[in-house]
Short mmCIF file of C-alpha atoms in Angstrom, two decimals:
data_model
loop_
_atom_site.label_atom_id
_atom_site.label_comp_id
_atom_site.label_asym_id
_atom_site.label_seq_id
_atom_site.Cartn_x
_atom_site.Cartn_y
_atom_site.Cartn_z
CA MET A 1 -64.74 70.55 128.56
CA ALA A 2 -62.28 70.52 125.84
CA SER A 3 -61.89 67.23 123.79
CA MET A 4 -58.92 65.76 121.90
CA ILE A 5 -60.06 63.94 119.08
CA SER A 6 -57.09 63.97 116.68
CA GLU A 7 -55.21 60.65 116.74
CA GLU A 8 -51.91 59.59 115.30
CA LYS A 9 -52.16 58.30 111.69
CA ARG A 10 -48.68 57.20 111.32
CA ASN A 11 -47.17 54.31 113.35
CA PRO A 12 -43.60 54.79 114.74
CA SER A 13 -40.71 52.79 113.10
CA ILE A 14 -38.96 52.87 116.70
CA VAL A 15 -40.75 52.70 120.01
CA ILE A 16 -38.86 53.87 123.17
CA LEU A 17 -40.07 52.29 126.21
CA ASP A 18 -39.75 54.66 129.22
CA PHE A 19 -38.67 53.26 132.32
CA GLY A 20 -38.29 56.77 134.08
CA SER A 21 -35.13 57.92 132.38
CA GLN A 22 -34.26 61.84 131.99
CA TYR A 23 -32.96 60.99 128.48
CA SER A 24 -35.93 59.14 127.00
CA GLU A 25 -37.07 62.32 125.07
CA LEU A 26 -33.54 62.70 124.11
CA ILE A 27 -33.35 59.23 122.56
CA ALA A 28 -36.54 60.01 120.56
CA ARG A 29 -35.00 63.21 119.24
CA ARG A 30 -31.95 61.47 118.32
CA ILE A 31 -33.96 58.81 116.31
CA ARG A 32 -35.98 61.58 114.61
CA GLU A 33 -32.48 63.20 113.52
CA THR A 34 -31.96 60.10 111.36
CA GLU A 35 -35.22 61.07 109.65
CA VAL A 36 -36.93 57.98 111.19
CA TYR A 37 -40.24 58.55 113.30
CA SER A 38 -40.23 57.53 116.84
CA LEU A 39 -42.36 57.61 119.95
CA VAL A 40 -41.96 57.30 123.68
CA MET A 41 -44.34 54.92 125.28
CA SER A 42 -44.90 53.43 128.71
CA TYR A 43 -42.82 50.21 129.80
CA THR A 44 -46.35 48.91 130.76
CA ILE A 45 -47.37 48.38 127.07
CA SER A 46 -48.21 44.65 126.38
CA ALA A 47 -46.37 42.86 123.56
CA GLN A 48 -49.76 42.46 121.93
CA GLN A 49 -50.20 46.14 121.70
CA LEU A 50 -46.55 46.56 120.27
CA GLN A 51 -47.12 43.79 117.86
CA VAL A 52 -50.44 45.69 116.49
CA LEU A 53 -48.15 48.83 116.07
CA ASN A 54 -45.64 46.91 114.44
CA PRO A 55 -42.56 48.94 114.88
CA LYS A 56 -39.28 48.01 113.11
CA GLY A 57 -37.46 48.32 116.49
CA ILE A 58 -37.85 48.92 120.05
CA ILE A 59 -35.46 50.70 122.41
CA LEU A 60 -35.48 49.98 126.29
CA SER A 61 -34.69 53.29 127.95
CA GLY A 62 -32.44 54.05 130.95
CA GLY A 63 -34.06 54.60 134.52
CA PRO A 64 -33.20 55.42 138.16
CA GLY A 65 -33.96 52.18 139.69
CA SER A 66 -32.23 48.86 139.97
CA VAL A 67 -33.87 45.73 138.08
CA TYR A 68 -33.65 43.35 141.16
CA GLU A 69 -35.29 45.84 143.61
CA GLU A 70 -38.97 44.93 144.61
CA GLY A 71 -41.33 47.06 142.62
CA ALA A 72 -38.78 47.86 139.89
CA PRO A 73 -40.39 48.66 136.36
CA HIS A 74 -40.34 45.47 134.27
CA CYS A 75 -41.63 45.38 130.61
CA ASP A 76 -43.69 42.39 129.36
CA PRO A 77 -41.28 39.48 128.90
CA GLU A 78 -43.01 38.33 125.73
CA ILE A 79 -41.72 41.50 124.02
CA PHE A 80 -38.32 39.74 123.55
CA ASN A 81 -40.25 37.03 121.54
CA LEU A 82 -41.79 39.38 119.04
CA GLY A 83 -38.86 39.11 116.52
CA ILE A 84 -38.38 42.87 116.46
CA PRO A 85 -34.80 43.98 117.12
CA ILE A 86 -34.45 45.68 120.58
CA LEU A 87 -31.72 47.75 122.06
CA GLY A 88 -31.34 48.10 125.86
CA VAL A 89 -29.67 51.31 127.22
CA CYS A 90 -28.18 51.37 130.65
CA TYR A 91 -31.27 50.09 132.75
CA GLY A 92 -32.86 48.74 129.70
CA MET A 93 -29.93 46.51 129.11
CA GLN A 94 -29.82 45.41 132.66
CA LEU A 95 -33.54 44.50 132.46
CA MET A 96 -32.99 42.62 129.38
CA VAL A 97 -30.35 40.49 131.10
CA HIS A 98 -32.35 40.05 134.20
CA GLN A 99 -35.55 39.00 132.39
CA LEU A 100 -33.85 36.70 130.05
CA GLY A 101 -31.94 34.72 132.94
CA GLY A 102 -28.67 36.53 133.40
CA SER A 103 -27.58 38.35 136.56
CA VAL A 104 -27.35 41.92 137.63
CA THR A 105 -25.94 43.04 140.86
CA PRO A 106 -24.41 46.18 142.73
CA ALA A 107 -21.02 47.04 141.04
CA THR A 108 -18.42 45.35 143.23
CA GLY A 109 -15.63 47.92 142.30
CA LYS A 110 -16.62 51.62 141.96
CA ALA A 111 -19.65 52.81 140.12
CA GLU A 112 -19.19 54.48 136.78
CA TYR A 113 -20.28 57.85 136.15
CA GLY A 114 -19.07 60.31 133.38
CA LYS A 115 -16.79 59.56 130.24
CA ALA A 116 -15.10 56.25 129.67
CA PRO A 117 -13.21 55.05 126.83
CA LEU A 118 -14.79 52.07 125.01
CA GLU A 119 -12.79 49.10 124.09
CA VAL A 120 -14.66 47.32 121.21
CA ASP A 121 -14.40 43.51 121.33
CA ASP A 122 -16.61 42.95 118.23
CA PRO A 123 -16.59 45.75 115.63
CA THR A 124 -19.55 44.47 113.67
CA ALA A 125 -23.48 44.86 113.85
CA LEU A 126 -24.30 47.46 116.37
CA LEU A 127 -20.61 48.57 116.93
CA THR A 128 -19.75 48.86 113.02
CA ASN A 129 -17.30 51.90 112.48
CA ILE A 130 -17.22 52.47 116.36
CA MET A 131 -13.48 53.19 116.97
CA THR A 132 -11.75 51.56 120.00
CA GLY A 133 -11.04 54.23 122.68
CA SER A 134 -14.07 56.13 121.58
CA ILE A 135 -15.49 58.11 124.66
CA MET A 136 -18.91 57.03 125.74
CA TRP A 137 -21.04 58.42 128.73
CA MET A 138 -21.41 56.23 131.65
CA SER A 139 -24.13 56.53 134.63
CA HIS A 140 -24.72 53.38 136.44
CA GLY A 141 -24.25 51.69 139.89
CA ASP A 142 -25.13 48.20 138.88
CA ALA A 143 -23.35 45.78 136.68
CA VAL A 144 -24.04 42.66 134.61
CA THR A 145 -22.08 39.73 136.21
CA LYS A 146 -23.63 36.87 134.05
CA LEU A 147 -24.90 37.06 130.53
CA PRO A 148 -28.11 35.18 129.66
CA LYS A 149 -27.67 32.19 127.25
CA GLY A 150 -26.51 32.94 123.87
CA PHE A 151 -25.34 36.56 124.51
CA VAL A 152 -21.74 37.68 123.74
CA ARG A 153 -19.69 40.63 124.73
CA LEU A 154 -19.32 43.55 122.14
CA ALA A 155 -17.42 46.01 124.25
CA HIS A 156 -16.07 46.58 127.68
CA THR A 157 -14.47 49.38 129.74
CA SER A 158 -11.76 49.36 132.46
CA ASN A 159 -14.56 49.27 135.08
CA THR A 160 -17.37 47.65 133.09
CA LEU A 161 -16.81 44.09 131.62
CA GLU A 162 -20.04 43.86 129.79
CA ALA A 163 -20.36 47.46 128.37
CA ALA A 164 -21.95 46.23 125.15
CA ILE A 165 -23.62 43.02 124.56
CA ALA A 166 -25.75 40.98 121.83
CA LEU A 167 -27.66 37.94 120.94
CA HIS A 168 -27.19 38.26 117.26
CA ASN A 169 -29.54 35.69 116.22
CA LYS A 170 -32.63 37.28 117.81
CA SER A 171 -31.35 41.07 117.13
CA LEU A 172 -31.31 41.87 120.99
CA TYR A 173 -28.49 44.25 121.86
CA GLY A 174 -27.58 46.17 125.01
CA VAL A 175 -25.14 49.05 125.97
CA GLN A 176 -24.27 49.98 129.33
CA PHE A 177 -23.57 53.66 128.31
CA HIS A 178 -25.80 56.47 126.94
CA PRO A 179 -25.29 56.89 123.05
CA GLU A 180 -28.04 59.57 123.03
CA VAL A 181 -25.99 62.31 124.90
CA VAL A 182 -23.44 64.77 123.22
CA HIS A 183 -20.79 63.30 125.65
CA SER A 184 -20.79 59.94 123.78
CA ALA A 185 -18.40 60.77 120.91
CA GLN A 186 -19.67 58.17 118.43
CA GLY A 187 -23.11 57.85 120.00
CA MET A 188 -24.91 58.75 116.91
CA VAL A 189 -22.99 56.33 114.95
CA LEU A 190 -24.27 53.53 117.04
CA ILE A 191 -27.70 54.81 116.82
CA ARG A 192 -27.75 54.73 113.06
CA ASN A 193 -26.22 51.30 113.10
CA PHE A 194 -29.28 50.10 115.03
CA VAL A 195 -31.80 52.30 113.09
CA TYR A 196 -30.57 51.61 109.71
CA HIS A 197 -28.72 48.41 109.59
CA ILE A 198 -30.41 46.25 112.37
CA CYS A 199 -33.96 47.53 112.19
CA SER A 200 -33.70 48.47 108.32
CA CYS A 201 -35.85 51.51 108.72
CA GLU A 202 -36.48 54.00 105.99
CA ARG A 203 -35.88 57.73 106.01
CA ASP A 204 -39.59 58.77 105.80
CA TRP A 205 -39.71 61.36 108.50
CA THR A 206 -39.31 64.54 106.77
CA THR A 207 -40.56 67.99 106.93
CA ASN A 208 -42.51 68.16 103.70
CA LEU A 209 -44.03 64.67 104.36
CA PHE A 210 -45.11 65.90 107.77
CA ILE A 211 -46.56 68.95 106.51
CA ASP A 212 -48.60 67.22 103.81
CA GLU A 213 -49.86 64.67 106.64
CA ALA A 214 -50.66 67.58 109.12
CA VAL A 215 -52.67 69.55 106.39
CA THR A 216 -54.73 66.61 105.33
CA GLN A 217 -55.32 65.66 108.99
CA VAL A 218 -56.55 69.27 109.86
CA GLN A 219 -58.76 69.41 106.96
CA GLN A 220 -60.40 66.00 107.69
CA GLN A 221 -60.79 66.93 111.30
CA VAL A 222 -62.04 70.54 111.14
CA GLY A 223 -64.28 70.17 107.96
CA ASP A 224 -65.80 73.56 107.37
CA LYS A 225 -65.91 74.59 110.86
CA LYS A 226 -64.21 77.72 112.30
CA VAL A 227 -60.88 77.55 114.44
CA LEU A 228 -59.48 80.06 116.87
CA LEU A 229 -55.72 80.48 117.74
CA ALA A 230 -54.13 82.48 120.38
CA LEU A 231 -51.29 83.86 118.58
CA SER A 232 -48.10 84.88 120.81
CA GLY A 233 -45.54 85.43 117.97
CA GLY A 234 -43.55 82.63 119.31
CA VAL A 235 -42.04 79.95 117.05
CA ASP A 236 -44.88 77.43 118.19
CA SER A 237 -48.02 79.51 117.56
CA SER A 238 -46.41 81.39 114.53
CA THR A 239 -45.72 77.93 112.81
CA LEU A 240 -49.08 76.66 113.85
CA ALA A 241 -50.67 79.73 112.26
CA PHE A 242 -49.07 79.39 108.81
CA LEU A 243 -49.70 75.53 109.01
CA LEU A 244 -53.47 76.09 109.57
CA ASN A 245 -53.58 78.95 107.09
CA LYS A 246 -52.25 76.61 104.46
CA ALA A 247 -54.89 73.84 105.32
CA ILE A 248 -57.97 75.84 106.03
CA GLY A 249 -57.36 79.56 104.99
CA PRO A 250 -60.27 81.91 105.94
CA GLN A 251 -61.68 79.32 108.61
CA LEU A 252 -58.91 80.49 110.84
CA THR A 253 -59.04 83.30 113.29
CA CYS A 254 -55.85 84.42 115.19
CA MET A 255 -56.29 86.33 118.40
CA PHE A 256 -53.11 88.43 119.64
CA ILE A 257 -53.63 89.75 123.25
CA ASP A 258 -51.22 92.56 123.70
CA GLN A 259 -50.84 92.56 127.44
CA GLY A 260 -48.35 95.31 127.42
CA PHE A 261 -45.20 93.19 128.29
CA MET A 262 -43.84 92.37 124.98
CA ARG A 263 -40.41 93.59 123.63
CA LYS A 264 -39.85 96.75 121.80
CA GLY A 265 -41.78 96.82 118.34
CA GLU A 266 -42.84 93.23 118.62
CA PRO A 267 -46.71 94.04 118.63
CA GLU A 268 -46.35 96.21 115.60
CA PHE A 269 -44.03 93.55 113.74
CA LEU A 270 -46.48 90.76 114.30
CA MET A 271 -49.68 92.56 113.19
CA SER A 272 -47.80 93.82 109.94
CA PHE A 273 -46.28 90.39 109.38
CA PHE A 274 -49.38 88.09 109.69
CA ASP A 275 -52.11 90.46 109.00
CA GLU A 276 -50.76 92.78 106.29
CA LYS A 277 -47.83 90.81 104.58
CA PHE A 278 -49.53 87.27 104.54
CA HIS A 279 -53.15 88.09 104.97
CA ILE A 280 -53.70 85.81 107.87
CA ASN A 281 -56.85 87.07 109.93
CA VAL A 282 -55.31 88.40 113.21
CA GLN A 283 -57.70 90.25 115.80
CA TYR A 284 -55.54 92.38 117.82
CA ILE A 285 -56.76 92.92 121.45
CA ASN A 286 -55.09 95.92 123.14
CA ALA A 287 -55.28 94.97 126.86
CA ARG A 288 -52.21 97.04 128.02
CA GLU A 289 -53.61 99.23 130.56
CA ARG A 290 -55.95 96.29 131.79
CA PHE A 291 -52.87 94.20 132.61
CA ILE A 292 -50.53 96.85 134.19
CA SER A 293 -53.36 98.16 136.39
CA LYS A 294 -53.80 94.91 138.06
CA LEU A 295 -50.03 94.79 138.65
CA LYS A 296 -50.06 98.03 140.74
CA GLY A 297 -48.35 97.40 144.07
CA ILE A 298 -47.58 93.83 143.42
CA THR A 299 -44.01 92.75 143.94
CA ASP A 300 -44.13 89.04 144.66
CA PRO A 301 -43.05 87.12 141.45
CA GLU A 302 -45.66 84.11 141.88
CA GLN A 303 -48.56 86.76 142.50
CA LYS A 304 -47.47 88.53 139.41
CA ARG A 305 -47.59 85.52 137.40
CA LYS A 306 -51.01 84.41 138.66
CA ILE A 307 -52.54 87.95 138.10
CA ILE A 308 -51.43 87.92 134.66
CA GLY A 309 -52.57 84.24 134.06
CA ARG A 310 -55.99 85.13 135.47
CA GLU A 311 -56.55 88.27 133.43
CA PHE A 312 -55.18 86.53 130.18
CA ILE A 313 -57.83 84.01 130.81
CA ARG A 314 -60.71 86.57 131.26
CA VAL A 315 -59.77 88.58 128.16
CA PHE A 316 -59.32 85.45 126.09
CA GLU A 317 -62.83 84.20 127.20
CA GLU A 318 -64.41 87.65 126.62
CA GLU A 319 -62.97 87.99 123.06
CA SER A 320 -63.50 84.59 121.99
CA LEU A 321 -67.23 85.04 122.67
CA ARG A 322 -67.24 88.22 121.00
CA LEU A 323 -65.44 87.10 117.83
CA GLY A 324 -67.01 83.64 117.69
CA PRO A 325 -68.84 81.09 117.87
CA PHE A 326 -65.81 78.77 117.23
CA ASP A 327 -65.84 75.03 117.15
CA TYR A 328 -62.16 74.33 117.60
CA LEU A 329 -59.25 75.69 119.54
CA ALA A 330 -55.97 75.46 117.90
CA GLN A 331 -53.01 74.90 120.20
CA GLY A 332 -49.26 74.68 119.82
CA THR A 333 -48.91 71.43 121.98
CA LEU A 334 -45.42 69.77 121.21
CA TYR A 335 -44.51 66.20 121.72
CA PRO A 336 -42.55 66.99 125.30
CA ASP A 337 -45.86 68.72 126.33
CA VAL A 338 -47.66 65.44 125.62
CA ILE A 339 -45.12 63.28 127.39
CA GLU A 340 -44.87 65.51 130.46
CA SER A 341 -48.50 66.29 130.90
CA ALA A 342 -49.49 62.87 130.44
CA GLY A 343 -47.59 61.21 133.22
CA THR A 344 -49.20 57.58 133.58
CA ASN A 345 -52.26 58.44 131.40
CA ILE A 346 -51.76 55.53 128.95
CA ASP A 347 -53.92 54.80 126.03
CA PRO A 348 -55.18 51.23 126.55
CA LYS A 349 -55.36 50.35 122.85
CA THR A 350 -51.99 51.66 121.90
CA GLY A 351 -49.94 52.12 125.11
CA GLU A 352 -48.99 55.57 124.06
CA ARG A 353 -49.07 58.38 126.63
CA ILE A 354 -51.94 60.76 126.05
CA ALA A 355 -52.54 64.45 127.14
CA VAL A 356 -56.23 65.43 127.04
CA LYS A 357 -55.95 68.94 128.95
CA ILE A 358 -55.79 72.32 127.56
CA LYS A 359 -52.26 73.46 127.50
CA SER A 360 -51.10 76.13 130.07
CA HIS A 361 -50.35 79.44 128.36
CA HIS A 362 -46.44 79.25 128.44
CA ASN A 363 -45.73 79.78 132.25
CA VAL A 364 -49.16 81.74 132.65
CA GLY A 365 -52.08 79.39 133.31
CA GLY A 366 -54.40 77.30 131.75
CA LEU A 367 -57.62 78.25 129.66
CA PRO A 368 -61.12 78.12 131.11
CA LYS A 369 -62.14 74.31 131.46
CA ASP A 370 -65.91 75.22 130.53
CA LEU A 371 -64.85 76.89 126.98
CA GLN A 372 -66.77 74.42 124.60
CA PHE A 373 -63.69 73.77 122.27
CA LYS A 374 -62.63 70.60 120.44
CA LEU A 375 -58.83 70.85 120.11
CA VAL A 376 -56.70 71.07 117.06
CA GLU A 377 -53.06 70.05 117.85
CA PRO A 378 -51.13 69.20 114.63
CA LEU A 379 -47.77 69.93 116.24
CA ARG A 380 -48.11 67.38 119.10
CA ARG A 381 -45.87 64.77 117.35
CA LEU A 382 -42.97 67.29 116.96
CA PHE A 383 -40.01 68.35 119.07
CA LYS A 384 -38.99 72.05 119.15
CA ASP A 385 -36.17 71.69 116.52
CA GLU A 386 -38.67 70.04 114.18
CA VAL A 387 -41.13 72.71 114.60
CA ARG A 388 -38.53 75.26 113.49
CA LYS A 389 -37.85 73.08 110.35
CA VAL A 390 -41.61 73.07 109.62
CA GLY A 391 -41.83 77.00 110.08
CA LYS A 392 -39.03 77.45 107.79
CA SER A 393 -40.44 75.25 104.98
CA LEU A 394 -43.77 77.22 105.42
CA GLY A 395 -41.87 80.59 104.68
CA LEU A 396 -41.51 81.89 108.35
CA PRO A 397 -38.77 84.29 108.36
CA ASP A 398 -35.50 83.56 110.52
CA GLU A 399 -36.55 86.39 112.92
CA ILE A 400 -39.31 84.17 114.03
CA VAL A 401 -38.10 80.74 113.33
CA ARG A 402 -34.87 81.45 115.31
CA ARG A 403 -36.63 83.69 117.94
CA HIS A 404 -35.27 83.07 121.48
CA PRO A 405 -37.70 81.61 124.03
CA PHE A 406 -39.88 84.38 125.66
CA PRO A 407 -41.88 83.79 128.79
CA GLY A 408 -45.66 84.24 128.76
CA PRO A 409 -45.72 87.01 131.43
CA GLY A 410 -43.05 88.79 129.15
CA LEU A 411 -41.12 91.65 130.54
CA ALA A 412 -43.26 91.72 133.76
CA ILE A 413 -41.11 88.99 135.27
CA ARG A 414 -37.78 90.56 133.75
CA ILE A 415 -38.74 93.57 136.14
CA LEU A 416 -38.10 92.40 139.63
CA GLY A 417 -40.84 94.06 142.06
CA GLU A 418 -43.53 96.34 140.88
CA VAL A 419 -44.00 96.94 137.27
CA ASN A 420 -44.86 100.36 135.87
CA HIS A 421 -44.54 102.14 132.64
CA GLU A 422 -41.36 103.97 133.43
CA LYS A 423 -39.64 100.48 134.06
CA LEU A 424 -41.24 98.85 131.02
CA ASN A 425 -39.83 101.65 128.74
CA CYS A 426 -36.41 101.53 130.40
CA LEU A 427 -36.31 97.72 129.91
CA ARG A 428 -37.49 97.67 126.52
CA ASP A 429 -34.82 100.01 125.09
CA ALA A 430 -32.03 97.97 127.17
CA ASP A 431 -33.38 94.77 125.91
CA LEU A 432 -33.32 95.77 122.42
CA ILE A 433 -29.79 97.07 122.51
CA VAL A 434 -28.83 93.52 123.98
CA ARG A 435 -30.50 91.66 121.15
CA GLU A 436 -29.17 94.07 118.44
CA GLU A 437 -25.44 93.63 119.54
CA VAL A 438 -25.72 90.12 119.96
CA ASN A 439 -27.16 89.91 116.52
CA TYR A 440 -24.55 92.27 114.92
CA ALA A 441 -21.78 90.01 116.29
CA GLY A 442 -23.33 86.93 114.54
CA LEU A 443 -24.02 85.18 117.93
CA TYR A 444 -27.86 85.15 117.93
CA ASN A 445 -28.40 81.64 116.58
CA GLU A 446 -25.56 80.40 118.82
CA ILE A 447 -27.31 81.54 122.03
CA TRP A 448 -30.42 79.94 123.55
CA GLN A 449 -31.47 83.19 125.18
CA ALA A 450 -30.06 86.77 125.54
CA PHE A 451 -31.98 89.36 127.29
CA ALA A 452 -31.79 92.21 130.13
CA VAL A 453 -33.37 92.16 133.58
CA LEU A 454 -33.96 95.45 135.59
CA LEU A 455 -33.26 95.51 139.19
CA PRO A 456 -35.58 97.63 141.34
CA VAL A 457 -32.59 99.20 143.46
CA TYR A 458 -30.64 102.43 142.87
CA SER A 459 -26.92 102.23 142.36
CA VAL A 460 -24.59 105.40 142.40
CA GLY A 461 -22.90 106.43 139.42
CA VAL A 462 -21.07 109.39 137.98
CA MET A 463 -22.15 111.15 134.50
CA GLY A 464 -20.27 114.15 133.70
CA ASP A 465 -19.49 115.90 136.75
CA GLN A 466 -22.64 114.78 138.82
CA ARG A 467 -23.36 111.77 140.84
CA THR A 468 -26.34 109.61 139.56
CA TYR A 469 -28.70 107.22 141.24
CA ALA A 470 -30.20 104.99 138.76
CA TRP A 471 -31.35 101.36 138.18
CA PRO A 472 -28.65 98.71 137.06
CA ILE A 473 -29.45 96.30 134.07
CA VAL A 474 -28.40 92.69 134.35
CA LEU A 475 -27.17 90.97 131.19
CA ARG A 476 -28.27 87.44 130.88
CA CYS A 477 -27.06 85.21 127.96
CA VAL A 478 -27.25 81.33 128.37
CA SER A 479 -26.42 78.48 126.09
CA SER A 480 -28.70 75.40 126.03
CA GLU A 481 -30.07 72.55 123.93
CA ASP A 482 -33.54 72.33 125.51
CA GLY A 483 -33.74 74.83 128.38
CA MET A 484 -33.90 72.15 130.87
CA THR A 485 -30.12 72.84 131.72
CA ALA A 486 -28.06 75.88 130.68
CA ASP A 487 -24.63 77.40 130.95
CA TRP A 488 -23.94 81.14 130.66
CA SER A 489 -22.65 82.09 127.35
CA ARG A 490 -19.03 83.42 127.26
CA LEU A 491 -19.54 86.59 125.11
CA PRO A 492 -16.36 88.29 123.61
CA TYR A 493 -15.44 91.13 125.83
CA GLU A 494 -15.81 93.62 122.91
CA VAL A 495 -19.43 92.62 122.56
CA LEU A 496 -19.84 93.13 126.32
CA GLU A 497 -18.21 96.45 126.21
CA LYS A 498 -20.60 97.68 123.40
CA ILE A 499 -23.65 96.46 125.04
CA SER A 500 -22.74 98.08 128.31
CA ASN A 501 -21.74 101.48 126.78
CA ARG A 502 -24.82 101.63 124.58
CA ILE A 503 -27.21 100.79 127.42
CA VAL A 504 -25.56 103.47 129.78
CA ASN A 505 -25.63 106.12 127.20
CA GLU A 506 -28.82 105.63 125.44
CA VAL A 507 -31.23 104.27 128.06
CA GLU A 508 -32.81 106.88 130.51
CA GLY A 509 -32.61 105.94 134.07
CA VAL A 510 -29.69 103.46 134.00
CA ASN A 511 -26.22 103.89 135.04
CA ARG A 512 -24.72 100.26 135.49
CA VAL A 513 -24.72 97.10 133.67
CA VAL A 514 -23.76 93.74 135.29
CA LEU A 515 -23.37 90.32 133.93
CA ASP A 516 -25.11 87.16 135.37
CA ILE A 517 -22.64 84.16 135.07
CA THR A 518 -24.92 81.81 136.98
CA SER A 519 -25.57 78.35 135.12
CA LYS A 520 -28.86 76.25 135.66
CA PRO A 521 -28.73 74.51 137.95
CA PRO A 522 -28.24 76.03 140.61
CA GLY A 523 -30.01 79.27 139.20
CA THR A 524 -32.75 79.52 136.69
CA ILE A 525 -32.62 81.36 133.30
CA GLU A 526 -35.35 83.69 134.26
CA TRP A 527 -34.97 86.11 137.37
CA GLU A 528 -38.58 85.45 138.25
#
C-alpha cells in the first residue's frame, strides 16, 4: 500500500476552521492572494493544537447549520482565549456570539440572501477603507439578536442590525456577509485589513520561496532513490515534472501513456517538448490500439470511463514493472484534493485534514493499491492558480501553463456513443479549429474551456447541389473560476461564424455546428 511520508514544514499564518461551508477553500485562496500562507482545518481542532501551530490569525468559516441546533458544529471555546485574532464569517460569527454569551435566533423579518449595501458604523480596524454603501454578499437565515459583553457593532444593513461586530481589546471580529466571494465589492479590502493590520502577517508565501522549499523537501525525502511520474501533459503533471527535474534530475522517469484519445498533435508536442527540448526522461507508451479495441461496441458513458480507467491501471502497472523498480510515485495532488478526499480524516497531532490515498487519475480511476510506492506530492499545498504560477516560474510555456482542463478519458467522452477511428479523426480536426479560432481572437485565456463534441446522429444538409447526411458538432465554451460552477461564454458572433464555416468546410463528415448555451448547473461542462 502506498504511504504518504511528506509532512508540511511550514506552519500556516492563517488557519481557517471549516464548519462545512462551500466557501472554506475560497477563503484560503483569498488569503493566499495576499501572499500569506493559509490552511483549512477541521473545527474539531483543540485550542492546544492551535497553540502549537501558533498562527497569527484564525478564521471561522460559514456553514449550513444553525448554532443553536442540537448537534451543530462548535469549536473549542478556549480558542477565544488564546490571544490570537479571530474573524468569524457568517456561521462563524454567529458561533462566536453564541459561545461567548450572546444570542442567535431565526431571523424575525426575512432571511437575507444575495447582494446588500453595507452601512458602516465604525470605519476603523476591520472596516478601514470600506465605503458606506459597498455591496456585500449575504447568505443567512439566522440573526444575532444580542451581542456578547464588550462587543460593539461595526456595520449594519437594512435587514441585518449586526452585520459586522468586534471585541476590539481581544481582536475578535465577525461579519454576517461573505467577504471572500467576488460579489462582495470590497471583500478583499476587508480580508487585507484582517491579514495585514489586525494579524500583522508578513508577505512570505511567494512562488520562488515555495519552489526553494519544495526542492529541498523532495531532495531530503527521496535521497538517491528513483521516482516515477505519470505525465499527462496537463498543467499539474507538467509543473510537477519540471519541479522534480530541478530537484533530482536523472532520478526522475516520466511515463506518458498515449491511449489514443488526446487532441490533435498533443502526443508529438509533449514528447518533443519534455524529452527533446528539456531533456526530461519521458518513456512514451503507445497504447492506442489497445484502448480503442476495448471500447468496441460500448456506448454507455460510465462504462467507457470504467473501461478506460481499468486499462490505464493495467498499462501503468505493466510498464512500471518493466521500467523499474521505483521507490517513489510522484503525484500532482493539489490542496483541494487533500481537503476533498480527507473528509473527516484528521491528524491527531495537528488537527489538519490529511489524505493518504493514491489520487484518482483525473476522472478515470485509482492506481493499484498493491503497488509498493511511497508518495511524493510536493504540490499538495497549492491551489490550481498557484500551480500555474509555479509552472511559469519554472519555465513552462504558456501553451501548457494556460492549457484548458482536459478530462482523463480524453476525446472518448466527447464522442457520444461508440468511439472509433473515423469519429476520433473528425473530432480532432474540429476541436483544433475551435481552439485555433478562440486563440486567434485573443480569448483563450479568458475562457475556462473551449472544445468540440461529436454527436452520433446524422443531420441533413446541402453542399453544392447535393443533400448530405453527416454528424453535427457541438461547440462548448464556458467561463468559470474553478470548474465547480460555470456559465456559457458569450463569444462574438464573428468568432462563432469563423468556427462554424471552417468546421463545415474543412472537417470531413460534418455538415452542421451547434452552440451549447447551458450553464453548470443544471448542465455539466462535459457531455459525458
